CSV table of C-alpha atoms in Angstrom, one decimal:
chain,number,residue,atom,x,y,z
A,119,LYS,CA,-228.3,23.0,28.0
A,120,ALA,CA,-229.0,21.1,31.2
A,121,GLY,CA,-229.5,17.3,30.8
A,122,VAL,CA,-232.2,15.1,32.2
A,123,THR,CA,-232.2,15.3,36.0
A,124,GLN,CA,-233.5,12.5,38.1
A,125,THR,CA,-234.1,12.6,41.8
A,126,PRO,CA,-233.4,11.0,44.2
A,127,ARG,CA,-230.3,9.2,42.9
A,128,TYR,CA,-230.4,6.5,45.5
A,129,LEU,CA,-233.1,5.3,47.9
A,130,ILE,CA,-233.8,2.4,50.2
A,131,LYS,CA,-237.3,1.3,51.0
A,132,THR,CA,-238.9,-1.7,52.7
A,133,ARG,CA,-241.5,-4.0,51.3
A,134,GLY,CA,-245.0,-2.6,51.2
A,135,GLN,CA,-243.9,1.0,51.1
A,136,GLN,CA,-244.4,3.2,48.1
A,137,VAL,CA,-241.9,5.4,46.3
A,138,THR,CA,-242.1,8.4,44.0
A,139,LEU,CA,-239.3,9.2,41.5
A,140,SER,CA,-238.9,12.5,39.7
A,141,CYS,CA,-237.6,13.4,36.3
A,142,SER,CA,-236.9,16.8,34.8
A,143,PRO,CA,-236.5,16.6,31.0
A,144,ILE,CA,-234.3,18.7,28.8
A,145,SER,CA,-235.9,22.0,28.1
A,146,GLY,CA,-238.2,21.8,25.1
A,147,HIS,CA,-238.6,18.0,25.2
A,148,ARG,CA,-242.2,17.0,25.6
A,149,SER,CA,-241.8,13.3,25.5
A,150,VAL,CA,-240.6,11.6,28.7
A,151,SER,CA,-240.1,7.8,29.0
A,152,TRP,CA,-239.4,5.6,31.9
A,153,TYR,CA,-237.4,2.3,31.9
A,154,GLN,CA,-236.5,-0.2,34.5
A,155,GLN,CA,-233.1,-1.8,34.4
A,156,THR,CA,-232.2,-5.0,36.3
A,157,PRO,CA,-229.4,-7.5,35.8
A,158,GLY,CA,-231.9,-10.3,35.1
A,159,GLN,CA,-234.5,-8.6,32.9
A,160,GLY,CA,-232.3,-5.9,31.3
A,161,LEU,CA,-234.0,-2.7,30.1
A,162,GLN,CA,-237.8,-2.8,30.3
A,163,PHE,CA,-240.1,-0.1,29.1
A,164,LEU,CA,-242.5,1.2,31.7
A,165,PHE,CA,-244.4,4.1,30.0
A,166,GLU,CA,-244.1,7.2,27.9
A,167,TYR,CA,-245.8,10.6,28.4
A,168,PHE,CA,-246.2,13.3,25.9
A,169,SER,CA,-247.9,16.6,26.6
A,170,GLU,CA,-249.3,15.2,29.9
A,171,THR,CA,-250.8,12.2,28.2
A,172,GLN,CA,-249.7,8.6,28.5
A,173,ARG,CA,-248.7,7.7,24.9
A,174,ASN,CA,-247.3,4.2,25.5
A,175,LYS,CA,-247.4,1.7,28.2
A,176,GLY,CA,-245.2,-1.4,29.0
A,177,ASN,CA,-246.2,-4.6,30.6
A,178,PHE,CA,-245.9,-3.7,34.3
A,179,PRO,CA,-248.6,-4.2,37.0
A,180,GLY,CA,-250.8,-1.4,38.0
A,181,ARG,CA,-248.6,-0.7,41.0
A,182,PHE,CA,-246.4,1.2,38.6
A,183,SER,CA,-247.9,4.5,37.6
A,184,GLY,CA,-246.7,7.8,36.3
A,185,ARG,CA,-247.8,11.3,35.3
A,186,GLN,CA,-246.5,14.3,33.5
A,187,PHE,CA,-247.0,17.9,34.4
A,188,SER,CA,-247.6,20.9,32.2
A,189,ASN,CA,-243.9,21.8,32.4
A,190,SER,CA,-243.1,18.3,31.1
A,191,ARG,CA,-241.6,17.2,34.4
A,192,SER,CA,-242.6,13.6,35.1
A,193,GLU,CA,-243.0,11.4,38.2
A,194,MET,CA,-243.4,7.7,38.5
A,195,ASN,CA,-244.8,6.0,41.5
A,196,VAL,CA,-244.5,2.4,42.7
A,197,SER,CA,-246.9,1.3,45.4
A,198,THR,CA,-246.7,-1.7,47.6
A,199,LEU,CA,-243.1,-2.3,46.9
A,200,GLU,CA,-241.8,-5.8,46.4
A,201,LEU,CA,-238.2,-7.1,46.6
A,202,GLY,CA,-238.2,-7.6,42.8
A,203,ASP,CA,-238.8,-3.9,42.3
A,204,SER,CA,-235.2,-3.2,43.2
A,205,ALA,CA,-233.7,-1.7,40.1
A,206,LEU,CA,-232.2,1.3,38.4
A,207,TYR,CA,-235.1,3.4,37.1
A,208,LEU,CA,-234.1,5.5,34.1
A,209,CYS,CA,-236.0,8.5,32.7
A,210,ALA,CA,-235.4,9.8,29.2
A,211,SER,CA,-236.6,12.8,27.3
A,212,SER,CA,-236.8,13.1,23.6
A,213,LEU,CA,-237.4,15.5,20.7
A,214,ASN,CA,-237.0,13.1,17.8
A,215,ALA,CA,-238.4,9.6,17.7
A,216,GLY,CA,-236.1,7.0,19.2
A,217,GLU,CA,-233.4,9.5,20.1
A,218,LEU,CA,-233.6,9.4,23.9
A,219,PHE,CA,-231.6,11.5,26.3
A,220,PHE,CA,-231.3,9.5,29.6
A,221,GLY,CA,-230.8,10.7,33.1
A,222,GLU,CA,-228.4,9.0,35.4
A,223,GLY,CA,-231.2,7.0,37.0
A,224,SER,CA,-232.6,6.5,40.4
A,225,ARG,CA,-231.3,3.3,42.1
A,226,LEU,CA,-234.0,1.8,44.3
A,227,THR,CA,-233.3,-0.9,46.8
A,228,VAL,CA,-236.2,-2.7,48.4
A,229,LEU,CA,-235.4,-4.5,51.7
B,229,ALA,CA,-243.7,-7.9,18.0
B,230,GLN,CA,-240.5,-6.1,17.4
B,231,SER,CA,-237.3,-7.4,18.9
B,232,VAL,CA,-233.6,-7.2,18.7
B,233,ALA,CA,-231.0,-9.8,19.7
B,234,GLN,CA,-227.4,-9.3,20.8
B,235,PRO,CA,-225.8,-12.7,20.6
B,236,GLU,CA,-222.7,-11.9,22.5
B,237,ASP,CA,-222.7,-11.0,26.2
B,238,GLN,CA,-219.1,-9.8,26.0
B,239,VAL,CA,-216.6,-8.8,23.4
B,240,ASN,CA,-212.9,-8.4,24.1
B,241,VAL,CA,-210.7,-6.5,21.7
B,242,ALA,CA,-207.2,-5.0,21.9
B,243,GLU,CA,-206.8,-1.3,21.7
B,244,GLY,CA,-206.1,-0.2,18.1
B,245,ASN,CA,-207.9,-3.2,16.6
B,246,PRO,CA,-211.3,-2.9,14.9
B,247,LEU,CA,-214.3,-3.8,16.9
B,248,THR,CA,-217.7,-5.2,16.0
B,249,VAL,CA,-220.7,-5.6,18.3
B,250,LYS,CA,-223.5,-7.7,16.8
B,251,CYS,CA,-227.2,-7.1,16.6
B,252,THR,CA,-230.0,-8.8,14.7
B,253,TYR,CA,-233.5,-7.6,14.5
B,254,SER,CA,-237.0,-9.0,13.9
B,255,VAL,CA,-239.4,-6.4,12.7
B,256,SER,CA,-242.5,-6.3,10.6
B,257,GLY,CA,-242.1,-3.5,8.2
B,258,ASN,CA,-239.3,-1.0,8.0
B,259,PRO,CA,-237.1,-1.0,11.0
B,260,TYR,CA,-236.0,2.0,13.0
B,261,LEU,CA,-232.8,0.9,14.7
B,262,PHE,CA,-230.6,2.5,17.3
B,263,TRP,CA,-227.4,1.9,19.3
B,264,TYR,CA,-226.9,3.2,22.8
B,265,VAL,CA,-223.9,3.0,25.2
B,266,GLN,CA,-223.9,2.9,29.0
B,267,TYR,CA,-220.9,3.7,31.1
B,268,PRO,CA,-220.7,2.3,34.7
B,269,ASN,CA,-223.4,3.8,37.0
B,270,ARG,CA,-224.6,6.1,34.3
B,271,GLY,CA,-227.7,6.4,32.1
B,272,LEU,CA,-227.6,5.5,28.4
B,273,GLN,CA,-226.2,7.7,25.7
B,274,PHE,CA,-227.5,7.7,22.1
B,275,LEU,CA,-224.8,6.7,19.6
B,276,LEU,CA,-226.5,6.5,16.2
B,277,LYS,CA,-229.7,5.5,14.4
B,278,TYR,CA,-230.8,4.0,11.1
B,279,ILE,CA,-234.1,5.2,9.7
B,280,THR,CA,-233.8,4.9,6.0
B,281,GLY,CA,-231.2,5.7,3.3
B,282,ASP,CA,-227.5,4.7,3.4
B,283,ASN,CA,-226.8,1.3,4.9
B,284,LEU,CA,-223.7,2.7,6.7
B,285,VAL,CA,-224.6,5.0,9.4
B,286,LYS,CA,-222.1,7.2,11.2
B,287,GLY,CA,-222.5,8.2,14.8
B,288,SER,CA,-220.7,9.7,17.8
B,289,TYR,CA,-217.2,8.9,19.0
B,290,GLY,CA,-216.1,7.4,15.7
B,291,PHE,CA,-218.7,4.6,15.8
B,292,GLU,CA,-220.6,3.4,12.7
B,293,ALA,CA,-223.2,0.8,12.1
B,294,GLU,CA,-224.0,-1.3,9.0
B,295,PHE,CA,-227.6,-2.1,8.2
B,296,ASN,CA,-228.1,-5.3,6.3
B,297,LYS,CA,-231.6,-6.1,5.3
B,298,SER,CA,-231.0,-9.6,3.9
B,299,GLN,CA,-229.3,-10.7,7.1
B,300,THR,CA,-231.6,-8.6,9.3
B,301,SER,CA,-228.5,-7.2,11.1
B,302,PHE,CA,-227.4,-3.9,12.4
B,303,HIS,CA,-223.8,-4.4,13.7
B,304,LEU,CA,-221.9,-1.6,15.4
B,305,LYS,CA,-218.4,-1.0,14.3
B,306,LYS,CA,-215.3,1.1,15.0
B,307,PRO,CA,-212.1,0.9,12.9
B,308,SER,CA,-209.8,1.4,15.9
B,309,ALA,CA,-210.9,0.7,19.5
B,310,LEU,CA,-209.9,2.7,22.5
B,311,VAL,CA,-209.7,1.6,26.1
B,312,SER,CA,-212.2,4.4,26.8
B,313,ASP,CA,-214.7,2.6,24.6
B,314,SER,CA,-215.1,-0.1,27.2
B,315,ALA,CA,-218.8,0.0,28.2
B,316,LEU,CA,-222.1,-1.7,27.8
B,317,TYR,CA,-223.7,-1.4,24.4
B,318,PHE,CA,-227.4,-1.8,23.6
B,319,CYS,CA,-229.1,-2.2,20.3
B,320,ALA,CA,-232.7,-1.1,20.2
B,321,VAL,CA,-235.7,-1.0,17.8
B,322,LEU,CA,-238.4,1.6,17.8
B,323,ASN,CA,-241.9,0.1,18.2
B,324,THR,CA,-244.5,0.9,15.5
B,325,GLY,CA,-247.6,2.7,16.6
B,326,GLY,CA,-246.0,6.1,17.3
B,327,GLY,CA,-244.1,7.5,20.2
B,328,ASN,CA,-240.8,6.6,21.7
B,329,LYS,CA,-241.2,3.1,22.9
B,330,LEU,CA,-237.9,1.3,22.4
B,331,THR,CA,-237.3,-2.4,22.8
B,332,PHE,CA,-233.7,-3.0,23.8
B,333,GLY,CA,-231.4,-6.0,23.4
B,334,THR,CA,-229.8,-7.6,26.3
B,335,GLY,CA,-226.6,-5.6,26.0
B,336,THR,CA,-223.0,-6.5,25.1
B,337,GLN,CA,-220.2,-5.7,27.4
B,338,LEU,CA,-217.2,-4.4,25.4
B,339,LYS,CA,-213.8,-4.6,27.0
B,340,VAL,CA,-210.9,-3.0,25.2
B,341,GLU,CA,-207.5,-3.9,26.6
B,342,LEU,CA,-204.1,-2.4,26.2
Protein backbone atom coordinates (compact mmCIF):
# COMPACT_ATOMS: atom_id res chain seq x y z
CA LYS A 1 0.00 0.00 0.00
CA ALA A 2 1.45 3.36 -0.98
CA GLY A 3 2.14 5.81 1.82
CA VAL A 4 1.30 9.48 2.06
CA THR A 5 2.85 11.41 -0.80
CA GLN A 6 3.69 15.09 -0.56
CA THR A 7 4.80 17.31 -3.39
CA PRO A 8 6.97 19.18 -3.87
CA ARG A 9 9.58 17.97 -1.38
CA TYR A 10 11.59 21.15 -1.47
CA LEU A 11 10.81 24.64 -2.65
CA ILE A 12 12.19 28.13 -2.37
CA LYS A 13 10.02 31.22 -2.56
CA THR A 14 10.46 34.90 -1.92
CA ARG A 15 8.51 37.08 0.46
CA GLY A 16 5.11 38.07 -0.83
CA GLN A 17 4.72 35.08 -3.13
CA GLN A 18 2.23 32.30 -2.57
CA VAL A 19 2.72 28.57 -2.48
CA THR A 20 0.54 25.49 -2.91
CA LEU A 21 1.51 22.15 -1.39
CA SER A 22 -0.10 18.88 -2.33
CA CYS A 23 -0.81 15.73 -0.37
CA SER A 24 -2.07 12.35 -1.53
CA PRO A 25 -3.30 10.25 1.40
CA ILE A 26 -3.19 6.52 1.82
CA SER A 27 -5.96 4.89 -0.16
CA GLY A 28 -9.12 4.67 1.91
CA HIS A 29 -8.12 7.35 4.40
CA ARG A 30 -10.61 10.19 4.42
CA SER A 31 -8.99 12.33 7.10
CA VAL A 32 -6.07 14.53 6.07
CA SER A 33 -4.26 16.81 8.51
CA TRP A 34 -1.54 19.40 8.02
CA TYR A 35 1.17 20.40 10.47
CA GLN A 36 3.91 22.97 10.42
CA GLN A 37 7.24 22.00 11.96
CA THR A 38 9.88 24.58 12.87
CA PRO A 39 12.85 24.45 15.25
CA GLY A 40 11.40 27.24 17.36
CA GLN A 41 7.71 26.35 17.53
CA GLY A 42 7.88 22.60 17.09
CA LEU A 43 4.88 20.83 15.57
CA GLN A 44 1.89 23.08 15.13
CA PHE A 45 -1.49 21.88 13.88
CA LEU A 46 -2.79 23.76 10.86
CA PHE A 47 -6.05 22.08 9.88
CA GLU A 48 -7.79 18.79 9.26
CA TYR A 49 -10.12 17.83 6.47
CA PHE A 50 -12.54 14.95 6.38
CA SER A 51 -14.70 14.14 3.38
CA GLU A 52 -13.95 17.54 1.80
CA THR A 53 -14.96 19.46 4.96
CA GLN A 54 -12.65 21.24 7.35
CA ARG A 55 -13.16 19.45 10.64
CA ASN A 56 -10.54 21.17 12.80
CA LYS A 57 -8.51 24.34 12.53
CA GLY A 58 -5.39 25.52 14.31
CA ASN A 59 -4.36 29.03 15.26
CA PHE A 60 -2.83 30.25 12.05
CA PRO A 61 -3.66 33.45 10.16
CA GLY A 62 -6.02 33.43 7.22
CA ARG A 63 -3.07 33.38 4.82
CA PHE A 64 -2.99 29.66 5.47
CA SER A 65 -5.78 27.78 3.78
CA GLY A 66 -6.52 24.30 2.60
CA ARG A 67 -8.96 22.14 0.80
CA GLN A 68 -9.73 18.53 0.15
CA PHE A 69 -10.98 16.99 -3.05
CA SER A 70 -13.47 14.19 -3.57
CA ASN A 71 -10.64 11.65 -3.94
CA SER A 72 -9.33 12.76 -0.48
CA ARG A 73 -6.27 14.45 -1.93
CA SER A 74 -5.56 17.70 -0.17
CA GLU A 75 -3.81 20.95 -0.88
CA MET A 76 -2.71 23.75 1.37
CA ASN A 77 -1.97 27.25 0.26
CA VAL A 78 0.01 30.00 1.91
CA SER A 79 -0.40 33.47 0.47
CA THR A 80 1.77 36.54 0.95
CA LEU A 81 4.68 34.51 2.25
CA GLU A 82 6.70 35.78 5.18
CA LEU A 83 10.18 34.76 6.28
CA GLY A 84 8.64 33.06 9.31
CA ASP A 85 6.71 30.71 7.08
CA SER A 86 9.92 28.81 6.35
CA ALA A 87 9.24 25.37 7.73
CA LEU A 88 8.67 21.72 7.08
CA TYR A 89 5.00 21.21 6.23
CA LEU A 90 3.77 17.75 7.07
CA CYS A 91 0.65 16.09 5.81
CA ALA A 92 -0.87 13.07 7.51
CA SER A 93 -3.77 10.80 6.71
CA SER A 94 -5.70 8.68 9.14
CA LEU A 95 -8.23 5.91 9.45
CA ASN A 96 -8.34 5.71 13.26
CA ALA A 97 -8.44 8.69 15.61
CA GLY A 98 -4.97 9.87 16.52
CA GLU A 99 -3.11 7.29 14.45
CA LEU A 100 -1.62 9.49 11.79
CA PHE A 101 0.44 8.36 8.83
CA PHE A 102 2.75 11.17 7.84
CA GLY A 103 4.33 12.00 4.54
CA GLU A 104 7.95 13.04 4.34
CA GLY A 105 7.02 16.69 4.20
CA SER A 106 7.48 19.70 1.99
CA ARG A 107 10.36 21.89 3.08
CA LEU A 108 9.60 25.52 2.29
CA THR A 109 12.28 28.18 2.38
CA VAL A 110 11.18 31.80 2.12
CA LEU A 111 13.88 34.30 1.15
CA ALA B 1 -6.79 23.03 26.86
CA GLN B 2 -5.01 19.74 26.36
CA SER B 3 -1.24 19.69 26.54
CA VAL B 4 1.73 17.41 26.94
CA ALA B 5 5.19 18.20 28.23
CA GLN B 6 8.47 16.52 27.50
CA PRO B 7 10.90 17.73 30.16
CA GLU B 8 14.08 16.49 28.50
CA ASP B 9 15.42 17.92 25.26
CA GLN B 10 17.88 15.07 24.92
CA VAL B 11 18.39 11.64 26.40
CA ASN B 12 21.63 9.73 26.02
CA VAL B 13 21.84 6.00 26.65
CA ALA B 14 24.31 3.23 25.90
CA GLU B 15 23.30 0.48 23.51
CA GLY B 16 21.86 -2.47 25.37
CA ASN B 17 20.72 -0.37 28.32
CA PRO B 18 17.06 0.37 29.03
CA LEU B 19 15.74 3.72 27.89
CA THR B 20 13.00 6.01 29.13
CA VAL B 21 11.67 9.10 27.41
CA LYS B 22 9.40 11.12 29.68
CA CYS B 23 6.04 12.70 28.98
CA THR B 24 3.48 14.28 31.27
CA TYR B 25 0.01 15.39 30.25
CA SER B 26 -2.61 17.91 31.23
CA VAL B 27 -6.05 16.88 30.06
CA SER B 28 -9.60 17.40 31.19
CA GLY B 29 -11.32 14.06 31.05
CA ASN B 30 -9.84 10.81 29.82
CA PRO B 31 -6.64 11.25 27.84
CA TYR B 32 -5.91 9.71 24.47
CA LEU B 33 -2.12 9.64 24.33
CA PHE B 34 0.34 8.79 21.58
CA TRP B 35 4.04 8.44 20.85
CA TYR B 36 5.58 9.22 17.50
CA VAL B 37 9.16 8.97 16.25
CA GLN B 38 10.88 11.11 13.62
CA TYR B 39 14.06 10.07 11.85
CA PRO B 40 16.22 12.77 10.20
CA ASN B 41 14.57 14.48 7.23
CA ARG B 42 11.53 12.23 7.47
CA GLY B 43 7.94 12.53 8.57
CA LEU B 44 6.69 11.15 11.86
CA GLN B 45 5.89 7.50 12.44
CA PHE B 46 3.24 6.25 14.86
CA LEU B 47 4.69 4.09 17.66
CA LEU B 48 1.85 3.40 20.08
CA LYS B 49 -1.25 4.76 21.74
CA TYR B 50 -3.15 4.66 25.00
CA ILE B 51 -6.91 4.93 24.82
CA THR B 52 -8.17 2.90 27.73
CA GLY B 53 -7.47 -0.42 29.41
CA ASP B 54 -4.07 -1.76 30.41
CA ASN B 55 -1.67 0.85 31.69
CA LEU B 56 1.23 -0.79 29.85
CA VAL B 57 0.91 -0.34 26.12
CA LYS B 58 3.10 -2.18 23.64
CA GLY B 59 4.01 -0.70 20.29
CA SER B 60 6.30 -0.95 17.31
CA TYR B 61 10.04 -1.77 17.37
CA GLY B 62 9.93 -3.15 20.92
CA PHE B 63 8.77 0.10 22.49
CA GLU B 64 6.21 0.27 25.25
CA ALA B 65 4.70 3.04 27.32
CA GLU B 66 3.33 3.17 30.81
CA PHE B 67 0.26 5.24 31.56
CA ASN B 68 0.17 6.54 35.13
CA LYS B 69 -2.97 8.44 36.02
CA SER B 70 -1.87 9.57 39.47
CA GLN B 71 1.34 11.06 38.09
CA THR B 72 -0.28 12.18 34.81
CA SER B 73 2.58 10.58 32.94
CA PHE B 74 2.97 8.49 29.83
CA HIS B 75 6.64 7.55 29.62
CA LEU B 76 8.08 5.68 26.65
CA LYS B 77 10.33 2.76 27.43
CA LYS B 78 12.41 0.07 25.82
CA PRO B 79 14.25 -2.68 27.72
CA SER B 80 17.34 -2.67 25.51
CA ALA B 81 18.26 0.31 23.33
CA LEU B 82 19.71 0.04 19.84
CA VAL B 83 21.83 2.58 18.00
CA SER B 84 19.11 2.59 15.35
CA ASP B 85 16.65 3.91 17.95
CA SER B 86 18.43 7.26 17.82
CA ALA B 87 15.78 9.72 16.66
CA LEU B 88 13.44 12.48 17.78
CA TYR B 89 10.50 11.29 19.87
CA PHE B 90 7.23 13.13 20.31
CA CYS B 91 4.47 12.60 22.81
CA ALA B 92 1.01 13.77 21.75
CA VAL B 93 -2.53 14.07 23.03
CA LEU B 94 -5.70 13.90 20.99
CA ASN B 95 -7.87 16.96 21.44
CA THR B 96 -11.44 16.48 22.53
CA GLY B 97 -14.18 17.54 20.19
CA GLY B 98 -13.70 14.91 17.54
CA GLY B 99 -11.34 14.52 14.65
CA ASN B 100 -7.61 14.07 14.51
CA LYS B 101 -6.21 17.22 16.03
CA LEU B 102 -3.10 16.20 17.95
CA THR B 103 -1.18 18.47 20.29
CA PHE B 104 2.47 17.46 20.32
CA GLY B 105 5.15 17.90 22.92
CA THR B 106 8.39 19.66 22.10
CA GLY B 107 10.20 16.45 21.34
CA THR B 108 13.07 14.55 22.94
CA GLN B 109 16.19 13.72 20.99
CA LEU B 110 17.29 10.19 21.85
CA LYS B 111 20.92 9.34 21.25
CA VAL B 112 22.00 5.74 21.67
CA GLU B 113 25.76 5.24 21.72
CA LEU B 114 27.90 2.16 21.35
